């Protein structure tokens, strides 16, 4: 079931929390709403669910307009950050709840519930109360409860935030397996960029009630459309630059310090005032400041070195006082030490210019 | 679509209905009291000119002040000893709140008289040795009996405050050079003071509103509540000027105290310490024996009504003369077989009041907490208003409002049930809403997302989660309704006597044995659900923190 949202506005009191939002999520897609807290992503999700009324605009599930449909008639499955399990009911009864509301009874009900519980490896826990489960188990019950009703749309509101790091990975994998299996249209809300990159078919990055960019994880990461997206998804060095005149609009010439390079450009840059975005892992580093005329290397000195096992994160201060983050992978990635003079090299293919 | 006035929502119309009901049965009676006090020349000039009114008000204030101080002097040390020390017999003290809850004041007053009245057991014992005890009627009896009923309110609050007091604070003060005693005074007292003051002010308002003990033991001491009751009885509902004026005075006093209380609680909030209290240490030697003795004495005196009501119920009597030492089942037989009407009335009225009160407060608190609209804050405010009304005042309000006119309830059982429901409403509401605040919204949304409509969600998910709290509230509403006297004595009509009313009338005729039998039955009726709740359903009835007002 696809989801189409057009001209949506949501307001609390007088202020619009979401204004004029358009979004289409294709059938069977795993779609993530990514953004910082307060950006409106949870409000958007709850509007799709029907818990928050839309002030204007339309929401369609497939061809059906659900804008005015109350939540309980929208045929959704929802997973909450705090699990929201019914504390007085057993695991079995929690999962059976939605089926009972749909009139399912007897052996069919029992069979479907047990199948759902076994799918999340909780069959033996059917008679437990939620209080007797661990956090990961609770969230798996919540998943089974939401999926057993075979909803048209699965909505998840930061379902992993209350779990510790190890459990988060496990439940993340469970969610992905279940979603791929059922091919169910899913909207997933998170503020965790790693989660969104690893799980999603498509990501919508939200900021201040608007969607800044929609794209596949790779598009979002490799070609952020705005500096906000570049900053929020992954780390980025941002260098203000002035674009050379009259050049090819998609490959403008930028100059900073002694470096001149032809960077990529995602869109128009007004007044030639842009920001050069460089991912730390796209930068290279050499032992000594080479003066071989390579226009794309910058002399500096290492001021901080963090060894992180698979990589080493450096901070390098350049001649003009600015600081670049550089991540090195591969062999001997830890070979530089603090205080050492180095030269940082920039790969023009990976350098992206955005409007300021 | 404005969610504050959503005319399509069931909850909106339910909240409108609740507002109408609360307005008619809570606000309208108070308006009537206040307006009546100004009608027909008004009672205010009379109160100001006639000395006996001023005297009664002064006496009531003085009595309240003395009892409050006495309760603090008994309750705080007992609380400190209980929270900080272990000593032989300590487990008995745990039963203290239970004791005062299950003994209605009218029985307490009665049993004090049976022991220390002019013809009391102890009085006669001393008289045989030529010692004449001072008369228990008047100030001596009032202060003694009220103190030993009301000190538990100071005690309960103080125990909680001391148990939650972070012992590290005391140690910190000592490490900075204060002696242990000084450290305690300088650090602990300011922290627990709001709790003590809160309890003390509660006692103050309950003494002001107290009816049963005041009228039974008061005698020549003129008191506001008794005078209000007498004015109501003599005026009836036709031209209720004096009763309304006196009732207004009592409302004013209680409101002032409630505001002071609010102010203290608000100021004291930052002092709430989330620490671990010091573990109780064992008391040994002479000190331990003395403290155990003192605490035991307090418990024993509190238990005295219980003991004497049992003795009295099975003692043969000829009219008012108790034949101590000769036993009989006659008195109990009269309560259960010969004249069972008061017992039946009590069970029916309190049962109805419990069902109505609990359903109403559950639904209304649900709207206040979870279904907010323009009206629900009003419901919240009105629901605490009965706290400012003593039973006598409420009774007067109901009589004036429903004597005749568009809703004549006087003379029916419904006005008694109504009085019970209104008096206990604030406690039922507080209970329900405190549980509801602990039910996260996501639980309801989970149910709705699974296809359950909102009302079904309320019934299937929210109600079960509230069930333990509702049951506890029901038990407490039952116990306090069954014991209610001061409002029902004004609104009841012939043939609708309840057990407390019957006891009150028997005391008037000095029929102590029969009164004791009624009293024992009443205590049984109160105790049974509490026992079942605690033993069978393992409820924490006294963690609810529900203050009881006078019966």
Coordinates of C-alpha atoms in Angstrom, one line a residue, chain A residues 27-31 119 147 154 156 173-186 199 201:
Chain A
X27 CA 4.3 0.2 -1.8
X28 CA 6.6 -2.1 0.2
X29 CA 9.1 0.6 0.8
X30 CA 11.1 1.0 4.1
X31 CA 11.0 4.8 4.4
X119 CA 8.8 -15.5 14.4
X147 CA 2.6 -7.2 12.5
X154 CA 3.7 -0.2 9.6
X156 CA 7.6 2.9 14.0
X173 CA 18.1 -6.9 12.2
X174 CA 14.8 -8.4 13.3
X175 CA 12.9 -5.4 12.1
X176 CA 14.6 -5.5 8.7
X177 CA 14.0 -9.3 8.2
X178 CA 10.3 -9.0 9.2
X179 CA 9.8 -6.0 6.9
X180 CA 11.5 -7.6 3.9
X181 CA 9.5 -10.8 4.5
X182 CA 6.1 -9.1 4.7
X183 CA 7.0 -6.4 2.1
X184 CA 4.9 -4.0 4.1
X185 CA 5.1 -0.3 3.6
X186 CA 7.0 1.0 6.6
X199 CA 17.8 0.1 7.3
X201 CA 15.1 2.0 1.1

